[in-house]
mmCIF file of C-alpha atoms and ligand atoms in Angstrom:
data_model
loop_
_atom_site.group_PDB
_atom_site.id
_atom_site.type_symbol
_atom_site.label_atom_id
_atom_site.label_comp_id
_atom_site.label_asym_id
_atom_site.label_seq_id
_atom_site.Cartn_x
_atom_site.Cartn_y
_atom_site.Cartn_z
ATOM 1 C CA MET A 12 -221.918 -188.076 30.840
ATOM 2 C CA LEU A 13 -219.969 -190.434 32.430
ATOM 3 C CA VAL A 14 -221.470 -193.066 35.111
ATOM 4 C CA VAL A 15 -218.884 -194.018 37.766
ATOM 5 C CA MET A 16 -219.840 -197.552 39.444
ATOM 6 C CA ASP A 17 -218.878 -198.502 42.815
ATOM 7 C CA GLN A 18 -215.803 -200.462 43.221
ATOM 8 C CA ASN A 19 -217.589 -203.667 44.123
ATOM 9 C CA ALA A 20 -220.709 -203.140 42.100
ATOM 10 C CA SER A 21 -221.912 -206.285 40.679
ATOM 11 C CA GLN A 22 -222.173 -207.553 37.085
ATOM 12 C CA GLU A 23 -225.787 -207.353 37.247
ATOM 13 C CA GLU A 24 -225.825 -203.676 38.419
ATOM 14 C CA ILE A 25 -223.501 -202.848 35.706
ATOM 15 C CA SER A 26 -225.990 -204.390 33.015
ATOM 16 C CA SER A 27 -228.875 -202.603 34.587
ATOM 17 C CA VAL A 28 -227.413 -199.526 34.536
ATOM 18 C CA VAL A 29 -226.752 -200.059 30.640
ATOM 19 C CA ARG A 30 -230.296 -201.350 30.463
ATOM 20 C CA ALA A 31 -231.284 -198.071 31.759
ATOM 21 C CA ILE A 32 -229.299 -195.563 29.694
ATOM 22 C CA GLU A 33 -230.262 -197.657 26.325
ATOM 23 C CA ALA A 34 -233.927 -197.170 27.606
ATOM 24 C CA GLN A 35 -233.568 -193.712 27.358
ATOM 25 C CA GLY A 36 -232.321 -194.263 23.405
ATOM 26 C CA LEU A 37 -229.046 -193.298 24.589
ATOM 27 C CA VAL A 38 -225.585 -195.555 23.893
ATOM 28 C CA ALA A 39 -223.943 -196.832 26.857
ATOM 29 C CA ARG A 40 -220.587 -197.747 26.815
ATOM 30 C CA PRO A 41 -218.700 -199.713 29.596
ATOM 31 C CA ILE A 42 -215.326 -198.864 30.362
ATOM 32 C CA PRO A 43 -213.431 -201.131 32.185
ATOM 33 C CA GLY A 44 -210.500 -199.491 34.521
ATOM 34 C CA GLY A 45 -207.980 -200.899 36.977
ATOM 35 C CA GLN A 46 -210.169 -199.693 40.133
ATOM 36 C CA ARG A 47 -213.921 -199.463 38.689
ATOM 37 C CA VAL A 48 -216.187 -199.658 35.997
ATOM 38 C CA ALA A 49 -217.447 -196.435 34.525
ATOM 39 C CA ILE A 50 -220.056 -196.211 31.838
ATOM 40 C CA GLY A 51 -219.533 -193.608 28.961
ATOM 41 C CA ILE A 52 -223.118 -192.329 27.858
ATOM 42 C CA LEU A 53 -222.636 -191.637 23.915
ATOM 43 C CA HIS A 54 -224.862 -190.073 21.263
ATOM 44 C CA ASN A 55 -226.575 -187.936 23.505
ATOM 45 C CA GLN A 56 -227.655 -184.392 21.789
ATOM 46 C CA GLY A 57 -227.613 -181.979 24.895
ATOM 47 C CA PRO A 58 -227.092 -182.921 28.932
ATOM 48 C CA VAL A 59 -228.300 -186.179 30.079
ATOM 49 C CA ASP A 60 -230.231 -185.442 33.656
ATOM 50 C CA PRO A 61 -228.051 -187.081 36.014
ATOM 51 C CA LEU A 62 -230.576 -187.472 38.773
ATOM 52 C CA TRP A 63 -232.176 -190.684 37.839
ATOM 53 C CA LEU A 64 -228.740 -192.189 37.291
ATOM 54 C CA ARG A 65 -227.501 -191.270 40.544
ATOM 55 C CA GLU A 66 -230.315 -193.272 42.352
ATOM 56 C CA LEU A 67 -229.583 -196.522 40.510
ATOM 57 C CA PRO A 68 -228.047 -199.358 42.428
ATOM 58 C CA GLY A 69 -224.244 -199.496 42.367
ATOM 59 C CA VAL A 70 -223.637 -196.332 40.888
ATOM 60 C CA LYS A 71 -221.141 -194.174 43.004
ATOM 61 C CA GLU A 72 -221.328 -190.867 40.847
ATOM 62 C CA VAL A 73 -222.239 -189.021 37.556
ATOM 63 C CA ILE A 74 -219.757 -187.076 36.030
ATOM 64 C CA ARG A 75 -220.410 -184.684 33.013
ATOM 65 C CA VAL A 76 -217.648 -184.995 30.632
ATOM 66 C CA THR A 77 -216.217 -181.682 29.729
ATOM 67 C CA LYS A 78 -214.262 -182.355 26.737
ATOM 68 C CA PRO A 79 -215.638 -183.071 23.211
ATOM 69 C CA TYR A 80 -213.688 -186.334 23.255
ATOM 70 C CA LYS A 81 -214.892 -188.955 25.547
ATOM 71 C CA LEU A 82 -213.620 -192.524 25.535
ATOM 72 C CA VAL A 83 -210.167 -191.116 25.099
ATOM 73 C CA SER A 84 -210.237 -189.060 27.975
ATOM 74 C CA ARG A 85 -208.984 -189.389 31.375
ATOM 75 C CA GLU A 86 -212.173 -188.360 32.904
ATOM 76 C CA CYS A 87 -213.605 -191.568 31.391
ATOM 77 C CA LYS A 88 -210.681 -193.747 32.218
ATOM 78 C CA PRO A 89 -208.051 -192.385 34.641
ATOM 79 C CA ALA A 90 -205.745 -195.580 34.183
ATOM 80 C CA ASP A 91 -203.207 -195.449 31.595
ATOM 81 C CA THR A 92 -203.717 -197.701 28.690
ATOM 82 C CA LEU A 93 -201.460 -200.474 27.865
ATOM 83 C CA VAL A 94 -201.290 -201.805 24.438
ATOM 84 C CA HIS A 95 -199.908 -205.341 23.506
ATOM 85 C CA VAL A 96 -198.153 -206.268 20.551
ATOM 86 C CA GLY A 97 -197.257 -209.895 21.173
ATOM 87 C CA ASP A 98 -194.942 -209.681 23.996
ATOM 88 C CA VAL A 99 -194.468 -205.952 23.785
ATOM 89 C CA SER A 100 -196.063 -203.718 25.853
ATOM 90 C CA ILE A 101 -196.760 -200.155 24.636
ATOM 91 C CA GLY A 102 -197.527 -197.464 27.436
ATOM 92 C CA ASN A 103 -196.761 -196.459 30.718
ATOM 93 C CA GLY A 104 -193.695 -197.594 32.383
ATOM 94 C CA HIS A 105 -192.257 -199.139 29.285
ATOM 95 C CA HIS A 106 -190.427 -197.570 26.818
ATOM 96 C CA THR A 107 -190.818 -199.143 22.876
ATOM 97 C CA ILE A 108 -188.481 -198.602 19.953
ATOM 98 C CA ILE A 109 -189.635 -199.344 16.527
ATOM 99 C CA ALA A 110 -187.380 -199.375 13.759
ATOM 100 C CA GLY A 111 -186.996 -199.969 10.154
ATOM 101 C CA PRO A 112 -186.977 -198.398 6.827
ATOM 102 C CA CYS A 113 -189.299 -196.041 5.140
ATOM 103 C CA ALA A 114 -190.432 -198.561 2.939
ATOM 104 C CA VAL A 115 -189.623 -201.849 2.140
ATOM 105 C CA GLU A 116 -187.757 -202.133 -1.217
ATOM 106 C CA SER A 117 -186.824 -205.799 -1.666
ATOM 107 C CA GLU A 118 -186.246 -208.730 0.516
ATOM 108 C CA SER A 119 -182.826 -208.308 1.112
ATOM 109 C CA GLN A 120 -183.179 -205.031 2.371
ATOM 110 C CA ALA A 121 -185.950 -205.327 4.481
ATOM 111 C CA LEU A 122 -184.079 -208.924 6.127
ATOM 112 C CA ALA A 123 -180.708 -207.182 6.502
ATOM 113 C CA ILE A 124 -182.483 -203.946 8.399
ATOM 114 C CA GLY A 125 -184.599 -206.305 10.531
ATOM 115 C CA ARG A 126 -181.672 -208.449 11.553
ATOM 116 C CA LEU A 127 -179.783 -205.322 12.290
ATOM 117 C CA VAL A 128 -182.452 -203.258 14.290
ATOM 118 C CA LYS A 129 -183.249 -206.459 16.116
ATOM 119 C CA GLU A 130 -179.593 -206.871 17.152
ATOM 120 C CA ALA A 131 -179.456 -203.509 18.432
ATOM 121 C CA GLY A 132 -182.387 -203.446 20.792
ATOM 122 C CA ALA A 133 -185.926 -202.624 18.675
ATOM 123 C CA HIS A 134 -189.138 -204.042 19.695
ATOM 124 C CA LEU A 135 -190.937 -203.765 16.543
ATOM 125 C CA PHE A 136 -190.069 -203.583 12.544
ATOM 126 C CA ARG A 137 -191.543 -200.734 10.715
ATOM 127 C CA GLY A 138 -191.638 -200.561 7.006
ATOM 128 C CA GLY A 139 -193.831 -199.432 4.491
ATOM 129 C CA ALA A 140 -195.643 -201.207 1.761
ATOM 130 C CA PHE A 141 -197.930 -198.845 0.973
ATOM 131 C CA LYS A 142 -196.297 -195.342 0.259
ATOM 132 C CA PRO A 143 -198.674 -192.271 -0.155
ATOM 133 C CA ARG A 144 -196.375 -189.852 -1.511
ATOM 134 C CA THR A 145 -196.511 -186.113 -2.278
ATOM 135 C CA SER A 146 -195.730 -186.831 -5.849
ATOM 136 C CA PRO A 147 -197.423 -189.510 -8.157
ATOM 137 C CA TYR A 148 -193.878 -189.876 -9.809
ATOM 138 C CA SER A 149 -192.305 -191.362 -6.756
ATOM 139 C CA PHE A 150 -192.048 -194.575 -5.603
ATOM 140 C CA GLN A 151 -195.135 -195.787 -4.205
ATOM 141 C CA GLY A 152 -194.260 -199.030 -2.317
ATOM 142 C CA LEU A 153 -194.190 -202.843 -3.119
ATOM 143 C CA GLY A 154 -198.235 -203.499 -1.830
ATOM 144 C CA GLU A 155 -198.818 -206.929 -1.174
ATOM 145 C CA GLU A 156 -195.540 -208.005 -2.454
ATOM 146 C CA GLY A 157 -194.003 -205.818 0.601
ATOM 147 C CA LEU A 158 -196.704 -207.007 3.115
ATOM 148 C CA LYS A 159 -195.152 -210.506 2.335
ATOM 149 C CA ILE A 160 -191.841 -209.455 2.990
ATOM 150 C CA LEU A 161 -192.970 -207.753 6.281
ATOM 151 C CA ALA A 162 -194.021 -211.245 7.393
ATOM 152 C CA GLN A 163 -190.887 -212.623 6.152
ATOM 153 C CA VAL A 164 -189.295 -210.234 8.460
ATOM 154 C CA ARG A 165 -191.412 -210.945 11.361
ATOM 155 C CA ASP A 166 -190.838 -214.902 10.954
ATOM 156 C CA GLU A 167 -187.033 -214.505 10.935
ATOM 157 C CA THR A 168 -186.658 -212.187 13.548
ATOM 158 C CA GLY A 169 -189.604 -212.472 15.813
ATOM 159 C CA LEU A 170 -189.960 -208.764 15.404
ATOM 160 C CA PRO A 171 -193.665 -207.400 15.094
ATOM 161 C CA VAL A 172 -194.683 -205.589 12.288
ATOM 162 C CA VAL A 173 -196.074 -201.926 12.084
ATOM 163 C CA THR A 174 -197.143 -200.859 8.415
ATOM 164 C CA GLU A 175 -199.345 -197.978 7.038
ATOM 165 C CA ASP A 176 -202.755 -198.640 5.369
ATOM 166 C CA PRO A 177 -203.425 -195.802 2.626
ATOM 167 C CA ASP A 178 -207.222 -196.249 2.343
ATOM 168 C CA HIS A 179 -210.063 -198.171 3.212
ATOM 169 C CA GLU A 180 -209.891 -200.503 -0.136
ATOM 170 C CA ALA A 181 -206.457 -201.743 1.314
ATOM 171 C CA PHE A 182 -207.519 -202.113 5.051
ATOM 172 C CA ASP A 183 -208.446 -206.026 4.865
ATOM 173 C CA LEU A 184 -205.173 -206.968 3.094
ATOM 174 C CA VAL A 185 -202.950 -204.885 5.533
ATOM 175 C CA GLU A 186 -204.585 -206.090 8.558
ATOM 176 C CA ALA A 187 -204.310 -209.775 7.688
ATOM 177 C CA TYR A 188 -200.414 -209.170 7.368
ATOM 178 C CA ALA A 189 -199.497 -206.374 9.936
ATOM 179 C CA ASP A 190 -199.048 -206.707 13.870
ATOM 180 C CA VAL A 191 -200.018 -202.915 14.030
ATOM 181 C CA VAL A 192 -201.904 -201.130 11.375
ATOM 182 C CA GLN A 193 -200.550 -197.441 10.944
ATOM 183 C CA ILE A 194 -202.666 -194.450 9.765
ATOM 184 C CA GLY A 195 -200.637 -191.839 8.561
ATOM 185 C CA ALA A 196 -200.610 -188.164 9.257
ATOM 186 C CA ARG A 197 -202.116 -187.317 5.880
ATOM 187 C CA ASN A 198 -205.090 -189.506 6.847
ATOM 188 C CA MET A 199 -205.809 -188.637 10.252
ATOM 189 C CA GLN A 200 -208.974 -187.212 9.374
ATOM 190 C CA SER A 201 -210.016 -189.902 6.936
ATOM 191 C CA PHE A 202 -213.102 -190.596 8.835
ATOM 192 C CA SER A 203 -213.981 -193.826 6.961
ATOM 193 C CA LEU A 204 -210.793 -195.412 7.259
ATOM 194 C CA LEU A 205 -210.895 -194.343 11.205
ATOM 195 C CA ARG A 206 -214.269 -196.257 11.298
ATOM 196 C CA ARG A 207 -212.892 -199.064 9.503
ATOM 197 C CA ALA A 208 -209.829 -199.141 12.172
ATOM 198 C CA GLY A 209 -212.699 -198.823 15.124
ATOM 199 C CA GLN A 210 -213.758 -202.612 13.935
ATOM 200 C CA SER A 211 -210.389 -204.021 13.458
ATOM 201 C CA HIS A 212 -208.835 -206.455 15.855
ATOM 202 C CA ARG A 213 -205.292 -204.775 15.310
ATOM 203 C CA PRO A 214 -203.684 -202.126 17.467
ATOM 204 C CA ILE A 215 -203.869 -198.957 15.405
ATOM 205 C CA LEU A 216 -200.853 -196.439 15.447
ATOM 206 C CA LEU A 217 -202.503 -192.961 14.786
ATOM 207 C CA LYS A 218 -199.988 -190.139 13.644
ATOM 208 C CA ARG A 219 -200.876 -186.786 14.234
ATOM 209 C CA GLY A 220 -201.992 -184.764 11.190
ATOM 210 C CA MET A 221 -199.508 -182.034 9.843
ATOM 211 C CA SER A 222 -201.535 -179.218 11.026
ATOM 212 C CA ALA A 223 -203.782 -181.052 13.345
ATOM 213 C CA THR A 224 -204.695 -179.605 16.809
ATOM 214 C CA ILE A 225 -204.370 -181.999 19.911
ATOM 215 C CA GLU A 226 -208.363 -181.775 19.779
ATOM 216 C CA GLU A 227 -208.629 -182.861 16.321
ATOM 217 C CA TRP A 228 -206.213 -185.458 17.029
ATOM 218 C CA LEU A 229 -208.052 -186.985 20.074
ATOM 219 C CA MET A 230 -211.190 -186.855 18.309
ATOM 220 C CA ALA A 231 -209.712 -188.975 15.491
ATOM 221 C CA ALA A 232 -208.885 -191.398 18.066
ATOM 222 C CA GLU A 233 -212.300 -191.220 19.514
ATOM 223 C CA TYR A 234 -213.609 -192.643 16.200
ATOM 224 C CA ILE A 235 -211.596 -195.612 16.334
ATOM 225 C CA LEU A 236 -212.355 -196.087 20.264
ATOM 226 C CA GLU A 237 -216.021 -195.250 19.473
ATOM 227 C CA GLY A 238 -215.894 -198.082 16.981
ATOM 228 C CA GLY A 239 -214.944 -200.449 19.359
ATOM 229 C CA ASN A 240 -211.084 -200.786 19.212
ATOM 230 C CA PRO A 241 -209.509 -199.795 22.266
ATOM 231 C CA ASN A 242 -205.931 -200.611 21.339
ATOM 232 C CA ILE A 243 -204.496 -197.092 20.009
ATOM 233 C CA VAL A 244 -201.238 -195.609 20.065
ATOM 234 C CA LEU A 245 -200.786 -191.950 19.133
ATOM 235 C CA CYS A 246 -197.813 -190.668 17.132
ATOM 236 C CA GLU A 247 -196.444 -187.049 17.321
ATOM 237 C CA ARG A 248 -194.286 -186.628 14.198
ATOM 238 C CA GLY A 249 -194.056 -183.012 13.850
ATOM 239 C CA ILE A 250 -196.388 -180.324 12.608
ATOM 240 C CA ARG A 251 -196.247 -177.659 10.068
ATOM 241 C CA THR A 252 -194.868 -174.288 10.943
ATOM 242 C CA PHE A 253 -193.146 -171.734 8.996
ATOM 243 C CA ALA A 254 -189.415 -173.303 9.960
ATOM 244 C CA ASP A 255 -187.351 -174.631 7.239
ATOM 245 C CA HIS A 256 -184.483 -175.675 9.547
ATOM 246 C CA SER A 257 -186.514 -178.997 10.143
ATOM 247 C CA ARG A 258 -189.228 -181.020 7.661
ATOM 248 C CA ASN A 259 -191.572 -180.287 10.467
ATOM 249 C CA THR A 260 -191.623 -178.653 14.014
ATOM 250 C CA LEU A 261 -191.552 -181.692 16.570
ATOM 251 C CA ASP A 262 -194.080 -180.802 19.223
ATOM 252 C CA LEU A 263 -192.622 -182.187 22.320
ATOM 253 C CA SER A 264 -195.119 -180.795 24.560
ATOM 254 C CA ALA A 265 -198.042 -182.835 22.749
ATOM 255 C CA VAL A 266 -196.457 -185.650 24.990
ATOM 256 C CA LEU A 267 -197.480 -183.568 28.107
ATOM 257 C CA VAL A 268 -200.523 -182.477 27.040
ATOM 258 C CA VAL A 269 -201.901 -186.076 25.592
ATOM 259 C CA GLN A 270 -200.846 -187.527 28.858
ATOM 260 C CA LYS A 271 -202.840 -185.078 30.937
ATOM 261 C CA GLU A 272 -205.928 -185.302 28.682
ATOM 262 C CA SER A 273 -205.777 -188.883 27.618
ATOM 263 C CA HIS A 274 -204.973 -192.522 28.884
ATOM 264 C CA LEU A 275 -203.667 -193.256 25.256
ATOM 265 C CA PRO A 276 -199.962 -193.849 24.807
ATOM 266 C CA ILE A 277 -197.928 -191.655 23.028
ATOM 267 C CA ILE A 278 -194.635 -192.314 21.069
ATOM 268 C CA ILE A 279 -192.683 -189.956 19.020
ATOM 269 C CA ASP A 280 -191.618 -190.062 15.469
ATOM 270 C CA PRO A 281 -188.384 -187.902 15.315
ATOM 271 C CA SER A 282 -187.507 -189.110 11.735
ATOM 272 C CA HIS A 283 -190.398 -187.566 9.858
ATOM 273 C CA ALA A 284 -190.279 -183.800 12.507
ATOM 274 C CA ALA A 285 -186.623 -183.590 11.777
ATOM 275 C CA GLY A 286 -186.335 -184.634 7.978
ATOM 276 C CA ARG A 287 -182.648 -184.762 8.517
ATOM 277 C CA ARG A 288 -180.384 -187.503 9.802
ATOM 278 C CA SER A 289 -178.513 -185.032 12.102
ATOM 279 C CA GLN A 290 -181.409 -184.205 14.552
ATOM 280 C CA VAL A 291 -183.147 -187.547 14.885
ATOM 281 C CA ILE A 292 -180.733 -188.597 17.926
ATOM 282 C CA PRO A 293 -180.824 -185.539 20.118
ATOM 283 C CA MET A 294 -184.541 -185.175 19.180
ATOM 284 C CA SER A 295 -184.837 -188.827 20.207
ATOM 285 C CA ARG A 296 -183.195 -187.994 23.684
ATOM 286 C CA ALA A 297 -185.715 -185.087 24.295
ATOM 287 C CA ALA A 298 -188.616 -187.375 23.421
ATOM 288 C CA VAL A 299 -187.135 -189.522 26.210
ATOM 289 C CA ALA A 300 -186.713 -186.989 28.602
ATOM 290 C CA VAL A 301 -190.343 -185.672 27.928
ATOM 291 C CA GLY A 302 -191.506 -188.975 29.041
ATOM 292 C CA ALA A 303 -193.109 -190.129 25.521
ATOM 293 C CA HIS A 304 -193.466 -194.279 25.643
ATOM 294 C CA GLY A 305 -191.479 -195.132 22.859
ATOM 295 C CA LEU A 306 -190.226 -193.962 19.479
ATOM 296 C CA ILE A 307 -190.259 -194.806 15.706
ATOM 297 C CA VAL A 308 -187.387 -194.207 13.985
ATOM 298 C CA GLU A 309 -186.190 -194.652 10.102
ATOM 299 C CA VAL A 310 -183.159 -196.904 9.633
ATOM 300 C CA HIS A 311 -181.443 -198.200 6.474
ATOM 301 C CA ASN A 312 -178.721 -200.296 5.515
ATOM 302 C CA VAL A 313 -177.769 -198.221 2.648
ATOM 303 C CA PRO A 314 -179.509 -194.666 3.339
ATOM 304 C CA GLU A 315 -177.963 -192.963 0.098
ATOM 305 C CA LYS A 316 -179.626 -195.514 -1.724
ATOM 306 C CA ALA A 317 -183.168 -195.747 0.155
ATOM 307 C CA LEU A 318 -186.059 -195.365 -2.346
ATOM 308 C CA SER A 319 -187.434 -192.817 0.246
ATOM 309 C CA ASP A 320 -186.382 -190.587 3.110
ATOM 310 C CA GLY A 321 -183.087 -191.482 2.942
ATOM 311 C CA GLY A 322 -181.712 -188.436 3.905
ATOM 312 C CA GLN A 323 -183.480 -189.002 7.231
ATOM 313 C CA SER A 324 -182.706 -192.776 7.701
ATOM 314 C CA LEU A 325 -180.279 -193.368 10.568
ATOM 315 C CA TYR A 326 -177.083 -195.493 9.631
ATOM 316 C CA PRO A 327 -177.041 -198.921 11.560
ATOM 317 C CA GLU A 328 -174.346 -197.620 13.705
ATOM 318 C CA GLN A 329 -176.107 -194.726 14.651
ATOM 319 C CA PHE A 330 -179.287 -196.782 15.505
ATOM 320 C CA GLU A 331 -177.201 -198.830 17.689
ATOM 321 C CA ASP A 332 -175.860 -195.725 19.521
ATOM 322 C CA LEU A 333 -179.673 -194.385 19.759
ATOM 323 C CA CYS A 334 -180.712 -197.375 21.715
ATOM 324 C CA GLN A 335 -177.516 -197.406 23.978
ATOM 325 C CA GLN A 336 -178.442 -193.722 25.050
ATOM 326 C CA VAL A 337 -182.104 -194.371 25.192
ATOM 327 C CA GLN A 338 -180.886 -197.163 27.941
ATOM 328 C CA VAL A 339 -178.583 -195.097 29.565
ATOM 329 C CA LEU A 340 -181.387 -191.745 29.907
ATOM 330 C CA ARG A 341 -184.304 -193.954 31.120
ATOM 331 C CA ARG A 342 -181.886 -195.277 33.893
ATOM 332 C CA GLN A 343 -180.923 -192.078 34.772
ATOM 333 C CA LEU A 344 -184.477 -190.932 34.870
ATOM 334 C CA THR A 345 -186.113 -193.790 36.508
ATOM 335 C CA PRO A 346 -186.364 -192.886 40.050
HETATM 336 C C1 PEP B 428 -194.098 -193.027 7.504
HETATM 337 O O1 PEP B 428 -194.166 -193.483 8.867
HETATM 338 O O2 PEP B 428 -193.362 -193.700 6.614
HETATM 339 C C2 PEP B 428 -194.984 -191.853 7.001
HETATM 340 C C3 PEP B 428 -195.004 -191.334 5.781
HETATM 341 O O3 PEP B 428 -195.317 -190.820 8.401
HETATM 342 P P1 PEP B 428 -196.305 -189.739 8.095
HETATM 343 O O4 PEP B 428 -197.663 -190.209 8.025
HETATM 344 O O5 PEP B 428 -196.034 -189.097 9.612
HETATM 345 O O6 PEP B 428 -195.540 -188.504 7.370
HETATM 346 MN MN1 MN B 429 -190.734 -192.042 5.674
#
């Protein structure tokens, strides 16, 4: 249930509606919007009678939220959410490019890639310090040393950094170094991690699980918002299908559905979707064309020597080319 307040409802009227809802043993969550405040009613078991709410001063209307996700829905908040990371904004009207290696491998590797992606036009730097890998024998990341290197890349290039948190235990550490905390596809339904992310003061990049429906993905985001963190960027990174011509199948229609259903920004990861370098630039163009709010792309200075995901990492010149293509496309598409 959503209580929509009048455009000129006073703060006192908003507070007294919140108190009235809480007096019924329910949870009230004010959601400030561009035009007006709405108050979400959460944790109700079964429908709430809207009649008494409609009579309260300052209330414009009471809407039944029909979807299982509430706070992430457009019904609750019609205006698009913009996520701010330093000077960078992610969301409607912006196209944000996040780039860097799959994993931070050394100081020299990360700094070299940081400099080149900054020069080409990236807005944020990515790099894994903790790498959740399919095989326990594969490179697992440098851990805290990797986080320190990420901080160095930020200091030197001015680019905010995005890095994955693999579990609840490491969250405090990752949060201390990262500007954006990534929750990976494998962890999209790690509910204790989502709850911890809900308490974070950092924006969260929430990847779609490999076999998650859009509803499941939005419910995962709901955990974070319900926990109190409104700064979430969704990331489509391909889903598992029977196709084997790419690592995963990039579901570009997810952009349209998410933008209809939710106010949260959505970006595309063409690298983990494709799994091969040759598909990354064309799929990025498609992502721009469909209206995604940005890209997260793997780039390596020497992909042949990369400790993970070298085969899908762009060469530096390819990344420069991609940034230029994105600019040209955006100019053509912007009315
Ligand atoms: C990554 O971004 O490095 C990564 C492992 O992504 P995903 O969780 O989408 O597989
Ligand atoms: Mn990777």
